[in-house]
């Protein structure tokens, strides 16, 4: 009797461990729904870290003076990211009262934290600007000693290829646009697909194919319980969400 109870406890433990290893949670633009945070703010990064997210995603632009800033929108409060000097962009306020951060400020705030940094380089107007941005990002990451916590993502296939070429070997680089098969991603050296969940629901076989090729699968931006459940059941490795504190995801957090 005692043995069977011990076995049952071991079984539950294995179940818990396998669940923990299965799906991890990435806060989309940080945990910006937390009090005092805003999308792509330093507070949102700190909040994502405070609840134990595996990673915190954020968006990066190369400003006109070749400095890197953190924001999602191509035009924010009337200022075009690519055409404005960083000094003008960092004078803009986010909704929580923070100034729009430079990437250097963001990295400085990230240094004492533990969450992984899921850096999305936005698609720029010219490939040369994306190459310049990747060069600057890789150099800044080195300066702040964050190489082991970086993962890169982009909708731009050119930017993805440049991260693979210029970041230290082994740094995960994921492609976002949903139009390449796992085998095509493997051939260019990607860590795997980071696709909208509707793409994975349309091609559920891509999840297993990615795993068979030694790649990981990320899905964005997953906010509804039904979609979370489907992705967890289909063993995706990462869920990127605006709801990192969702009841269904709590089992995977702080592990
Ligand atoms: Mg993004």
Coordinates of N, CA and C in Angstrom, one line a residue, residues 6-16:
X6 N 3.7 5.7 -2.7 CA 5.0 6.4 -3.1 C 5.1 6.5 -4.6
X7 N 4.7 5.4 -5.3 CA 4.7 5.4 -6.7 C 3.8 6.4 -7.3
X8 N 2.6 6.5 -6.7 CA 1.6 7.5 -7.1 C 2.2 8.9 -7.0
X9 N 2.8 9.2 -5.8 CA 3.4 10.5 -5.6 C 4.5 10.8 -6.6
X10 N 5.3 9.8 -6.9 CA 6.4 9.9 -7.9 C 5.8 10.2 -9.3
X11 N 4.7 9.5 -9.6 CA 4.0 9.7 -10.8 C 3.5 11.2 -11.0
X12 N 2.9 11.7 -9.8 CA 2.4 13.1 -9.9 C 3.6 14.1 -10.0
X13 N 4.7 13.7 -9.4 CA 5.9 14.6 -9.5 C 6.4 14.7 -10.9
X14 N 6.4 13.5 -11.5 CA 6.9 13.4 -12.9 C 6.0 14.2 -13.8
X15 N 4.7 14.1 -13.5 CA 3.6 14.8 -14.3 C 3.9 16.3 -14.2
X16 N 4.1 16.7 -12.9 CA 4.3 18.2 -12.7 C 5.6 18.6 -13.4

